[in-house]
């Protein structure tokens, strides 16, 4: 970037802030980023279409980037496999009878980064797993529905959903509550509780307070608030998500236990960067 272009950037950003309402700026940033990824990933996407890798097809680069910090094929597959393995490791440690947990809901499934490693394999077929995935992003759901097994459905950005009460034995949600404010997380937690059968299990991932302490831009007053209340929500933390939330174990046990019974807490169990907590509907 030359000096003249660099000098224009602050003025352009100030102009956009004046004419574009705050809620629309995030959508505009995503659109511009998508356009950049589409242009940059034309050659990789064409190569993938001409010379597809064995196994399930990969989503296009622009969709891969929406569920991770970049559009790398290798990282998409590696992180998805790691998350699936970590999730099932925690599930196994809970000692639940597998035959009782056959109806699975992947809440916030995206384009199936984790789902591709959980459905359609021999273990899932033998266990009779009935998988469903939901997300607010229609483009992700449309791709997953066309290319992966199981059922995929678009849900609204705020509850309730049209899903039937008590429909699921196991609900898991990866990197969703890590990006919701307190009011929205409480609303979605109530909705997931409704969707679980009595005795059903929720596995949810959250950011530990330690992550906030090493995140760029988090201020001392915010860390003090997190230390005092056990919860912090702020926008624009991290390289690719619009907003981030951080939860202490004590906060979860006090607040989430109003709706569900705690069944286990596993620090840094997901990829060594997110906690996994287990909750059961009474």
PDB file of C-alpha atoms in Angstrom:
ATOM      1  CA  UNK A   1       0.000   0.000   0.000  1.00  0.00           C
ATOM      2  CA  UNK A   2       1.451   3.403  -0.987  1.00  0.00           C
ATOM      3  CA  UNK A   3       1.449   6.414   1.316  1.00  0.00           C
ATOM      4  CA  UNK A   4      -1.427   8.113  -0.480  1.00  0.00           C
ATOM      5  CA  UNK A   5      -3.612   5.012  -0.104  1.00  0.00           C
ATOM      6  CA  UNK A   6      -2.650   4.672   3.554  1.00  0.00           C
ATOM      7  CA  UNK A   7      -3.579   8.307   4.196  1.00  0.00           C
ATOM      8  CA  UNK A   8      -6.997   7.729   2.632  1.00  0.00           C
ATOM      9  CA  UNK A   9      -7.858   4.742   4.830  1.00  0.00           C
ATOM     10  CA  UNK A  10      -8.604   6.651   8.079  1.00  0.00           C
ATOM     11  CA  UNK A  11     -10.746   9.146   6.178  1.00  0.00           C
ATOM     12  CA  UNK A  12     -12.599   6.348   4.412  1.00  0.00           C
ATOM     13  CA  UNK A  13     -13.228   4.536   7.699  1.00  0.00           C
ATOM     14  CA  UNK A  14     -14.495   7.745   9.303  1.00  0.00           C
ATOM     15  CA  UNK A  15     -16.795   8.339   6.332  1.00  0.00           C
ATOM     16  CA  UNK A  16     -18.206   4.800   6.581  1.00  0.00           C
ATOM     17  CA  UNK A  17     -18.794   5.217  10.336  1.00  0.00           C
ATOM     18  CA  UNK A  18     -20.776   8.405   9.661  1.00  0.00           C
ATOM     19  CA  UNK A  19     -23.073   7.033   6.965  1.00  0.00           C
ATOM     20  CA  UNK A  20     -23.443   3.345   7.909  1.00  0.00           C
ATOM     21  CA  UNK A  21     -25.370   2.482  11.117  1.00  0.00           C
ATOM     22  CA  UNK A  22     -23.431   0.469  13.678  1.00  0.00           C
ATOM     23  CA  UNK A  23     -25.359  -2.827  13.288  1.00  0.00           C
ATOM     24  CA  UNK A  24     -24.789  -2.710   9.525  1.00  0.00           C
ATOM     25  CA  UNK A  25     -21.035  -2.162   9.702  1.00  0.00           C
ATOM     26  CA  UNK A  26     -20.346  -5.730  10.850  1.00  0.00           C
ATOM     27  CA  UNK A  27     -22.347  -7.080   7.905  1.00  0.00           C
ATOM     28  CA  UNK A  28     -20.460  -4.748   5.561  1.00  0.00           C
ATOM     29  CA  UNK A  29     -17.111  -5.967   6.928  1.00  0.00           C
ATOM     30  CA  UNK A  30     -18.161  -9.582   6.363  1.00  0.00           C
ATOM     31  CA  UNK A  31     -19.263  -8.811   2.808  1.00  0.00           C
ATOM     32  CA  UNK A  32     -15.986  -7.080   1.952  1.00  0.00           C
ATOM     33  CA  UNK A  33     -14.028  -9.944   3.528  1.00  0.00           C
ATOM     34  CA  UNK A  34     -16.063 -12.486   1.549  1.00  0.00           C
ATOM     35  CA  UNK A  35     -15.315 -10.638  -1.689  1.00  0.00           C
ATOM     36  CA  UNK A  36     -11.628 -10.669  -0.862  1.00  0.00           C
ATOM     37  CA  UNK A  37     -11.663 -14.386  -0.108  1.00  0.00           C
ATOM     38  CA  UNK A  38     -13.614 -15.133  -3.291  1.00  0.00           C
ATOM     39  CA  UNK A  39     -10.968 -13.369  -5.392  1.00  0.00           C
ATOM     40  CA  UNK A  40      -7.983 -14.775  -3.517  1.00  0.00           C
ATOM     41  CA  UNK A  41      -9.357 -18.321  -3.463  1.00  0.00           C
ATOM     42  CA  UNK A  42     -10.417 -18.650  -7.094  1.00  0.00           C
ATOM     43  CA  UNK A  43      -7.397 -20.786  -7.973  1.00  0.00           C
ATOM     44  CA  UNK A  44      -7.566 -23.067  -4.873  1.00  0.00           C
ATOM     45  CA  UNK A  45     -11.309 -23.555  -5.360  1.00  0.00           C
ATOM     46  CA  UNK A  46     -10.844 -24.385  -9.036  1.00  0.00           C
ATOM     47  CA  UNK A  47      -8.072 -26.835  -8.161  1.00  0.00           C
ATOM     48  CA  UNK A  48     -10.324 -28.526  -5.592  1.00  0.00           C
ATOM     49  CA  UNK A  49     -13.086 -28.918  -8.172  1.00  0.00           C
ATOM     50  CA  UNK A  50     -10.753 -30.322 -10.824  1.00  0.00           C
ATOM     51  CA  UNK A  51      -8.775 -32.545  -8.452  1.00  0.00           C
ATOM     52  CA  UNK A  52     -11.034 -33.309  -5.465  1.00  0.00           C
ATOM     53  CA  UNK A  53      -9.522 -34.870  -2.376  1.00  0.00           C
ATOM     54  CA  UNK A  54     -10.752 -38.341  -1.404  1.00  0.00           C
ATOM     55  CA  UNK A  55     -13.629 -38.633   1.045  1.00  0.00           C
ATOM     56  CA  UNK A  56     -16.337 -36.083   1.683  1.00  0.00           C
ATOM     57  CA  UNK A  57     -16.155 -32.904  -0.410  1.00  0.00           C
ATOM     58  CA  UNK A  58     -14.766 -29.739   1.128  1.00  0.00           C
ATOM     59  CA  UNK A  59     -16.785 -26.528   1.320  1.00  0.00           C
ATOM     60  CA  UNK A  60     -15.482 -23.609  -0.748  1.00  0.00           C
ATOM     61  CA  UNK A  61     -12.803 -21.405   0.767  1.00  0.00           C
ATOM     62  CA  UNK A  62     -15.176 -18.554   1.613  1.00  0.00           C
ATOM     63  CA  UNK A  63     -17.287 -20.914   3.767  1.00  0.00           C
ATOM     64  CA  UNK A  64     -14.250 -22.466   5.417  1.00  0.00           C
ATOM     65  CA  UNK A  65     -13.072 -19.007   6.411  1.00  0.00           C
ATOM     66  CA  UNK A  66     -16.377 -18.256   8.169  1.00  0.00           C
ATOM     67  CA  UNK A  67     -15.729 -21.038  10.673  1.00  0.00           C
ATOM     68  CA  UNK A  68     -12.025 -20.413  11.224  1.00  0.00           C
ATOM     69  CA  UNK A  69      -9.239 -17.844  11.090  1.00  0.00           C
ATOM     70  CA  UNK A  70      -8.405 -18.695   7.469  1.00  0.00           C
ATOM     71  CA  UNK A  71      -9.556 -20.817   4.533  1.00  0.00           C
ATOM     72  CA  UNK A  72      -6.792 -23.427   4.747  1.00  0.00           C
ATOM     73  CA  UNK A  73      -7.976 -26.890   3.707  1.00  0.00           C
ATOM     74  CA  UNK A  74      -5.522 -28.576   6.073  1.00  0.00           C
ATOM     75  CA  UNK A  75      -6.549 -26.457   9.058  1.00  0.00           C
ATOM     76  CA  UNK A  76     -10.256 -26.931   8.329  1.00  0.00           C
ATOM     77  CA  UNK A  77      -9.854 -30.711   8.363  1.00  0.00           C
ATOM     78  CA  UNK A  78      -7.415 -30.798  11.292  1.00  0.00           C
ATOM     79  CA  UNK A  79      -9.443 -28.524  13.585  1.00  0.00           C
ATOM     80  CA  UNK A  80     -12.687 -30.307  12.734  1.00  0.00           C
ATOM     81  CA  UNK A  81     -11.198 -33.718  13.507  1.00  0.00           C
ATOM     82  CA  UNK A  82      -9.598 -32.422  16.716  1.00  0.00           C
ATOM     83  CA  UNK A  83     -12.855 -30.870  17.960  1.00  0.00           C
ATOM     84  CA  UNK A  84     -14.820 -34.031  17.178  1.00  0.00           C
ATOM     85  CA  UNK A  85     -12.292 -36.203  19.012  1.00  0.00           C
ATOM     86  CA  UNK A  86     -12.145 -33.894  22.038  1.00  0.00           C
ATOM     87  CA  UNK A  87     -15.922 -33.708  22.229  1.00  0.00           C
ATOM     88  CA  UNK A  88     -16.329 -37.485  22.105  1.00  0.00           C
ATOM     89  CA  UNK A  89     -13.547 -37.916  24.677  1.00  0.00           C
ATOM     90  CA  UNK A  90     -15.476 -35.769  27.158  1.00  0.00           C
ATOM     91  CA  UNK A  91     -18.704 -37.587  26.315  1.00  0.00           C
ATOM     92  CA  UNK A  92     -17.031 -40.944  27.004  1.00  0.00           C
ATOM     93  CA  UNK A  93     -15.704 -39.696  30.357  1.00  0.00           C
ATOM     94  CA  UNK A  94     -19.257 -38.974  31.487  1.00  0.00           C
ATOM     95  CA  UNK A  95     -20.048 -42.689  31.294  1.00  0.00           C
ATOM     96  CA  UNK A  96     -23.496 -42.346  29.767  1.00  0.00           C
ATOM     97  CA  UNK A  97     -25.088 -45.403  28.090  1.00  0.00           C
ATOM     98  CA  UNK A  98     -24.522 -44.725  24.381  1.00  0.00           C
ATOM     99  CA  UNK A  99     -27.690 -46.538  23.349  1.00  0.00           C
ATOM    100  CA  UNK A 100     -29.727 -43.872  25.125  1.00  0.00           C
ATOM    101  CA  UNK A 101     -28.205 -40.921  23.261  1.00  0.00           C
ATOM    102  CA  UNK A 102     -28.934 -41.495  19.591  1.00  0.00           C
ATOM    103  CA  UNK A 103     -30.659 -38.241  18.599  1.00  0.00           C
ATOM    104  CA  UNK A 104     -27.925 -35.621  18.232  1.00  0.00           C
ATOM    105  CA  UNK A 105     -28.242 -31.893  17.568  1.00  0.00           C
ATOM    106  CA  UNK A 106     -25.190 -29.919  16.423  1.00  0.00           C
ATOM    107  CA  UNK A 107     -26.151 -26.357  17.398  1.00  0.00           C
ATOM    108  CA  UNK A 108     -24.163 -23.891  15.296  1.00  0.00           C
ATOM    109  CA  UNK A 109     -22.890 -26.533  12.880  1.00  0.00           C
ATOM    110  CA  UNK A 110     -21.728 -24.152  10.145  1.00  0.00           C
ATOM    111  CA  UNK A 111     -20.729 -26.029   7.005  1.00  0.00           C
ATOM    112  CA  UNK A 112     -20.070 -29.219   8.961  1.00  0.00           C
ATOM    113  CA  UNK A 113     -16.442 -28.770  10.012  1.00  0.00           C
ATOM    114  CA  UNK A 114     -17.058 -31.055  13.006  1.00  0.00           C
ATOM    115  CA  UNK A 115     -20.076 -32.925  11.651  1.00  0.00           C
ATOM    116  CA  UNK A 116     -18.103 -34.512   8.808  1.00  0.00           C
ATOM    117  CA  UNK A 117     -16.052 -36.375  11.436  1.00  0.00           C
ATOM    118  CA  UNK A 118     -19.059 -37.500  13.510  1.00  0.00           C
ATOM    119  CA  UNK A 119     -21.626 -38.683  10.976  1.00  0.00           C
ATOM    120  CA  UNK A 120     -21.410 -41.300   8.285  1.00  0.00           C
ATOM    121  CA  UNK A 121     -18.538 -43.217   9.877  1.00  0.00           C
ATOM    122  CA  UNK A 122     -18.743 -46.833  10.938  1.00  0.00           C
ATOM    123  CA  UNK A 123     -19.030 -46.081  14.666  1.00  0.00           C
ATOM    124  CA  UNK A 124     -21.951 -43.705  14.084  1.00  0.00           C
ATOM    125  CA  UNK A 125     -23.729 -46.188  11.846  1.00  0.00           C
ATOM    126  CA  UNK A 126     -23.328 -48.984  14.374  1.00  0.00           C
ATOM    127  CA  UNK A 127     -24.623 -46.740  17.161  1.00  0.00           C
ATOM    128  CA  UNK A 128     -27.624 -45.699  15.069  1.00  0.00           C
ATOM    129  CA  UNK A 129     -26.866 -41.986  15.464  1.00  0.00           C
ATOM    130  CA  UNK A 130     -29.603 -39.702  14.133  1.00  0.00           C
ATOM    131  CA  UNK A 131     -27.756 -36.438  13.433  1.00  0.00           C
ATOM    132  CA  UNK A 132     -29.234 -32.973  12.873  1.00  0.00           C
ATOM    133  CA  UNK A 133     -27.323 -29.726  12.390  1.00  0.00           C
ATOM    134  CA  UNK A 134     -28.662 -26.181  12.688  1.00  0.00           C
ATOM    135  CA  UNK A 135     -27.168 -22.760  12.037  1.00  0.00           C
ATOM    136  CA  UNK A 136     -28.277 -19.195  11.337  1.00  0.00           C
ATOM    137  CA  UNK A 137     -26.102 -18.994   8.196  1.00  0.00           C
ATOM    138  CA  UNK A 138     -28.147 -20.203   5.214  1.00  0.00           C
ATOM    139  CA  UNK A 139     -25.183 -20.479   2.857  1.00  0.00           C
ATOM    140  CA  UNK A 140     -23.419 -22.841   5.275  1.00  0.00           C
ATOM    141  CA  UNK A 141     -26.540 -24.946   5.811  1.00  0.00           C
ATOM    142  CA  UNK A 142     -27.326 -25.131   2.091  1.00  0.00           C
ATOM    143  CA  UNK A 143     -23.849 -26.453   1.365  1.00  0.00           C
ATOM    144  CA  UNK A 144     -23.904 -29.005   4.195  1.00  0.00           C
ATOM    145  CA  UNK A 145     -27.358 -30.254   3.199  1.00  0.00           C
ATOM    146  CA  UNK A 146     -26.161 -30.870  -0.363  1.00  0.00           C
ATOM    147  CA  UNK A 147     -22.880 -32.582   0.463  1.00  0.00           C
ATOM    148  CA  UNK A 148     -23.041 -34.266   3.892  1.00  0.00           C
ATOM    149  CA  UNK A 149     -25.294 -36.872   5.436  1.00  0.00           C
ATOM    150  CA  UNK A 150     -27.756 -36.093   8.204  1.00  0.00           C
ATOM    151  CA  UNK A 151     -30.291 -33.265   8.349  1.00  0.00           C
ATOM    152  CA  UNK A 152     -29.405 -29.582   8.241  1.00  0.00           C
ATOM    153  CA  UNK A 153     -31.757 -26.699   8.946  1.00  0.00           C
ATOM    154  CA  UNK A 154     -31.603 -22.907   9.151  1.00  0.00           C
ATOM    155  CA  UNK A 155     -32.725 -21.383  12.453  1.00  0.00           C
ATOM    156  CA  UNK A 156     -33.483 -17.748  13.344  1.00  0.00           C
ATOM    157  CA  UNK A 157     -30.853 -15.518  14.917  1.00  0.00           C
ATOM    158  CA  UNK A 158     -32.874 -15.446  18.153  1.00  0.00           C
ATOM    159  CA  UNK A 159     -35.043 -18.131  19.766  1.00  0.00           C
ATOM    160  CA  UNK A 160     -37.433 -19.808  19.623  1.00  0.00           C
ATOM    161  CA  UNK A 161     -36.854 -22.302  16.830  1.00  0.00           C
ATOM    162  CA  UNK A 162     -39.485 -24.453  15.164  1.00  0.00           C
ATOM    163  CA  UNK A 163     -37.834 -27.630  16.506  1.00  0.00           C
ATOM    164  CA  UNK A 164     -39.998 -29.852  18.684  1.00  0.00           C
ATOM    165  CA  UNK A 165     -39.570 -29.890  22.461  1.00  0.00           C
ATOM    166  CA  UNK A 166     -37.700 -32.865  23.919  1.00  0.00           C
ATOM    167  CA  UNK A 167     -36.448 -33.947  20.487  1.00  0.00           C
ATOM    168  CA  UNK A 168     -32.803 -34.627  21.325  1.00  0.00           C
ATOM    169  CA  UNK A 169     -30.778 -36.885  23.599  1.00  0.00           C
ATOM    170  CA  UNK A 170     -27.511 -35.010  23.056  1.00  0.00           C
ATOM    171  CA  UNK A 171     -26.952 -31.394  22.021  1.00  0.00           C
ATOM    172  CA  UNK A 172     -23.450 -30.089  21.477  1.00  0.00           C
ATOM    173  CA  UNK A 173     -22.448 -26.552  20.626  1.00  0.00           C
ATOM    174  CA  UNK A 174     -18.911 -25.520  19.724  1.00  0.00           C
ATOM    175  CA  UNK A 175     -17.800 -21.866  19.666  1.00  0.00           C
ATOM    176  CA  UNK A 176     -21.312 -20.444  19.905  1.00  0.00           C
ATOM    177  CA  UNK A 177     -21.604 -19.278  23.525  1.00  0.00           C
ATOM    178  CA  UNK A 178     -18.104 -17.864  23.072  1.00  0.00           C
ATOM    179  CA  UNK A 179     -19.670 -15.101  20.942  1.00  0.00           C
ATOM    180  CA  UNK A 180     -23.007 -14.313  22.635  1.00  0.00           C
ATOM    181  CA  UNK A 181     -23.848 -11.563  25.088  1.00  0.00           C
ATOM    182  CA  UNK A 182     -25.416 -12.474  28.414  1.00  0.00           C
ATOM    183  CA  UNK A 183     -29.044 -11.906  27.405  1.00  0.00           C
ATOM    184  CA  UNK A 184     -28.697 -13.894  24.190  1.00  0.00           C
ATOM    185  CA  UNK A 185     -26.866 -16.779  25.850  1.00  0.00           C
ATOM    186  CA  UNK A 186     -29.586 -17.057  28.500  1.00  0.00           C
ATOM    187  CA  UNK A 187     -32.257 -17.093  25.795  1.00  0.00           C
ATOM    188  CA  UNK A 188     -30.505 -19.776  23.766  1.00  0.00           C
ATOM    189  CA  UNK A 189     -29.737 -21.830  26.865  1.00  0.00           C
ATOM    190  CA  UNK A 190     -33.457 -21.865  27.662  1.00  0.00           C
ATOM    191  CA  UNK A 191     -34.194 -22.940  24.090  1.00  0.00           C
ATOM    192  CA  UNK A 192     -31.648 -25.767  24.182  1.00  0.00           C
ATOM    193  CA  UNK A 193     -33.094 -26.892  27.507  1.00  0.00           C
ATOM    194  CA  UNK A 194     -36.510 -27.047  25.851  1.00  0.00           C
ATOM    195  CA  UNK A 195     -35.139 -29.141  22.992  1.00  0.00           C
ATOM    196  CA  UNK A 196     -33.497 -31.720  25.289  1.00  0.00           C
ATOM    197  CA  UNK A 197     -35.471 -34.703  26.505  1.00  0.00           C
ATOM    198  CA  UNK A 198     -35.571 -35.182  30.291  1.00  0.00           C
ATOM    199  CA  UNK A 199     -32.195 -36.679  31.113  1.00  0.00           C
ATOM    200  CA  UNK A 200     -30.734 -35.343  27.865  1.00  0.00           C
ATOM    201  CA  UNK A 201     -27.208 -33.923  27.786  1.00  0.00           C
ATOM    202  CA  UNK A 202     -25.783 -30.593  26.628  1.00  0.00           C
ATOM    203  CA  UNK A 203     -22.073 -30.225  25.878  1.00  0.00           C
ATOM    204  CA  UNK A 204     -21.057 -26.575  25.421  1.00  0.00           C
ATOM    205  CA  UNK A 205     -17.729 -24.863  24.907  1.00  0.00           C
ATOM    206  CA  UNK A 206     -16.740 -21.525  26.434  1.00  0.00           C
ATOM    207  CA  UNK A 207     -13.671 -19.289  26.622  1.00  0.00           C
ATOM    208  CA  UNK A 208     -11.912 -19.427  29.979  1.00  0.00           C
ATOM    209  CA  UNK A 209     -10.886 -16.169  31.717  1.00  0.00           C
ATOM    210  CA  UNK A 210      -7.248 -17.053  30.970  1.00  0.00           C
ATOM    211  CA  UNK A 211      -7.978 -16.538  27.269  1.00  0.00           C
ATOM    212  CA  UNK A 212      -9.166 -12.983  27.934  1.00  0.00           C
ATOM    213  CA  UNK A 213      -5.943 -12.165  29.757  1.00  0.00           C
ATOM    214  CA  UNK A 214      -3.926 -12.963  26.633  1.00  0.00           C
ATOM    215  CA  UNK A 215      -6.350 -11.460  24.082  1.00  0.00           C
ATOM    216  CA  UNK A 216      -5.294  -8.228  22.372  1.00  0.00           C
ATOM    217  CA  UNK A 217      -7.241  -5.133  23.296  1.00  0.00           C
ATOM    218  CA  UNK A 218      -8.807  -6.397  26.530  1.00  0.00           C
ATOM    219  CA  UNK A 219      -8.444  -3.599  29.069  1.00  0.00           C
ATOM    220  CA  UNK A 220      -7.601  -3.705  32.765  1.00  0.00           C
ATOM    221  CA  UNK A 221     -11.140  -2.587  33.766  1.00  0.00           C
ATOM    222  CA  UNK A 222     -12.589  -5.380  31.632  1.00  0.00           C
ATOM    223  CA  UNK A 223     -10.336  -7.935  33.274  1.00  0.00           C
ATOM    224  CA  UNK A 224     -11.388  -6.597  36.676  1.00  0.00           C
ATOM    225  CA  UNK A 225     -15.038  -7.022  35.667  1.00  0.00           C
ATOM    226  CA  UNK A 226     -14.338 -10.576  34.523  1.00  0.00           C
ATOM    227  CA  UNK A 227     -12.556 -11.341  37.791  1.00  0.00           C
ATOM    228  CA  UNK A 228     -15.412  -9.904  39.831  1.00  0.00           C
ATOM    229  CA  UNK A 229     -18.417 -11.320  37.933  1.00  0.00           C
ATOM    230  CA  UNK A 230     -16.978 -14.316  36.100  1.00  0.00           C
ATOM    231  CA  UNK A 231     -18.288 -13.078  32.750  1.00  0.00           C
ATOM    232  CA  UNK A 232     -17.071 -10.656  30.097  1.00  0.00           C
ATOM    233  CA  UNK A 233     -18.556  -9.821  26.713  1.00  0.00           C
ATOM    234  CA  UNK A 234     -16.944  -7.422  24.289  1.00  0.00           C
ATOM    235  CA  UNK A 235     -16.930  -6.805  20.528  1.00  0.00           C
ATOM    236  CA  UNK A 236     -14.060  -7.227  18.120  1.00  0.00           C
ATOM    237  CA  UNK A 237     -11.735  -9.471  20.124  1.00  0.00           C
ATOM    238  CA  UNK A 238      -9.866 -12.022  18.065  1.00  0.00           C
ATOM    239  CA  UNK A 239      -8.775 -12.244  14.447  1.00  0.00           C
ATOM    240  CA  UNK A 240     -12.008 -13.169  12.722  1.00  0.00           C
ATOM    241  CA  UNK A 241     -15.084 -13.051  14.960  1.00  0.00           C
ATOM    242  CA  UNK A 242     -17.113  -9.932  15.612  1.00  0.00           C
ATOM    243  CA  UNK A 243     -17.429 -10.420  19.377  1.00  0.00           C
ATOM    244  CA  UNK A 244     -16.188 -12.652  22.168  1.00  0.00           C
ATOM    245  CA  UNK A 245     -17.449 -13.847  25.537  1.00  0.00           C
ATOM    246  CA  UNK A 246     -15.497 -15.307  28.451  1.00  0.00           C
ATOM    247  CA  UNK A 247     -16.909 -17.421  31.302  1.00  0.00           C
ATOM    248  CA  UNK A 248     -15.466 -18.656  34.572  1.00  0.00           C
ATOM    249  CA  UNK A 249     -16.441 -22.065  35.894  1.00  0.00           C
ATOM    250  CA  UNK A 250     -18.015 -20.414  38.947  1.00  0.00           C
ATOM    251  CA  UNK A 251     -20.172 -18.206  36.717  1.00  0.00           C
ATOM    252  CA  UNK A 252     -21.410 -21.202  34.740  1.00  0.00           C
ATOM    253  CA  UNK A 253     -22.175 -23.239  37.835  1.00  0.00           C
ATOM    254  CA  UNK A 254     -24.147 -20.370  39.344  1.00  0.00           C
ATOM    255  CA  UNK A 255     -26.029 -19.131  36.291  1.00  0.00           C
ATOM    256  CA  UNK A 256     -26.460 -22.067  33.933  1.00  0.00           C
ATOM    257  CA  UNK A 257     -27.446 -24.319  36.826  1.00  0.00           C
ATOM    258  CA  UNK A 258     -30.698 -22.352  37.044  1.00  0.00           C
ATOM    259  CA  UNK A 259     -31.811 -24.189  33.913  1.00  0.00           C
ATOM    260  CA  UNK A 260     -29.725 -27.384  33.785  1.00  0.00           C
ATOM    261  CA  UNK A 261     -27.923 -29.693  36.188  1.00  0.00           C
ATOM    262  CA  UNK A 262     -24.104 -29.596  35.993  1.00  0.00           C
ATOM    263  CA  UNK A 263     -22.533 -32.938  35.107  1.00  0.00           C
ATOM    264  CA  UNK A 264     -18.898 -32.018  34.596  1.00  0.00           C
ATOM    265  CA  UNK A 265     -16.448 -29.254  33.800  1.00  0.00           C
ATOM    266  CA  UNK A 266     -13.404 -29.911  31.623  1.00  0.00           C
ATOM    267  CA  UNK A 267     -10.915 -27.011  31.443  1.00  0.00           C
ATOM    268  CA  UNK A 268      -9.258 -26.450  28.057  1.00  0.00           C
ATOM    269  CA  UNK A 269     -10.658 -29.756  26.824  1.00  0.00           C
ATOM    270  CA  UNK A 270     -11.416 -28.533  23.305  1.00  0.00           C
ATOM    271  CA  UNK A 271      -8.220 -28.077  21.375  1.00  0.00           C
ATOM    272  CA  UNK A 272      -6.513 -26.803  24.546  1.00  0.00           C
ATOM    273  CA  UNK A 273      -8.159 -23.391  24.074  1.00  0.00           C
ATOM    274  CA  UNK A 274     -11.820 -23.787  25.108  1.00  0.00           C
ATOM    275  CA  UNK A 275     -13.486 -25.321  28.152  1.00  0.00           C
ATOM    276  CA  UNK A 276     -16.197 -27.949  27.773  1.00  0.00           C
ATOM    277  CA  UNK A 277     -19.014 -28.157  30.313  1.00  0.00           C
ATOM    278  CA  UNK A 278     -21.668 -30.873  30.543  1.00  0.00           C
ATOM    279  CA  UNK A 279     -25.278 -30.232  31.571  1.00  0.00           C
ATOM    280  CA  UNK A 280     -28.301 -32.472  31.996  1.00  0.00           C
ATOM    281  CA  UNK A 281     -31.969 -31.624  31.802  1.00  0.00           C
ATOM    282  CA  UNK A 282     -33.832 -32.726  34.911  1.00  0.00           C
TER     283      UNK A 282
END
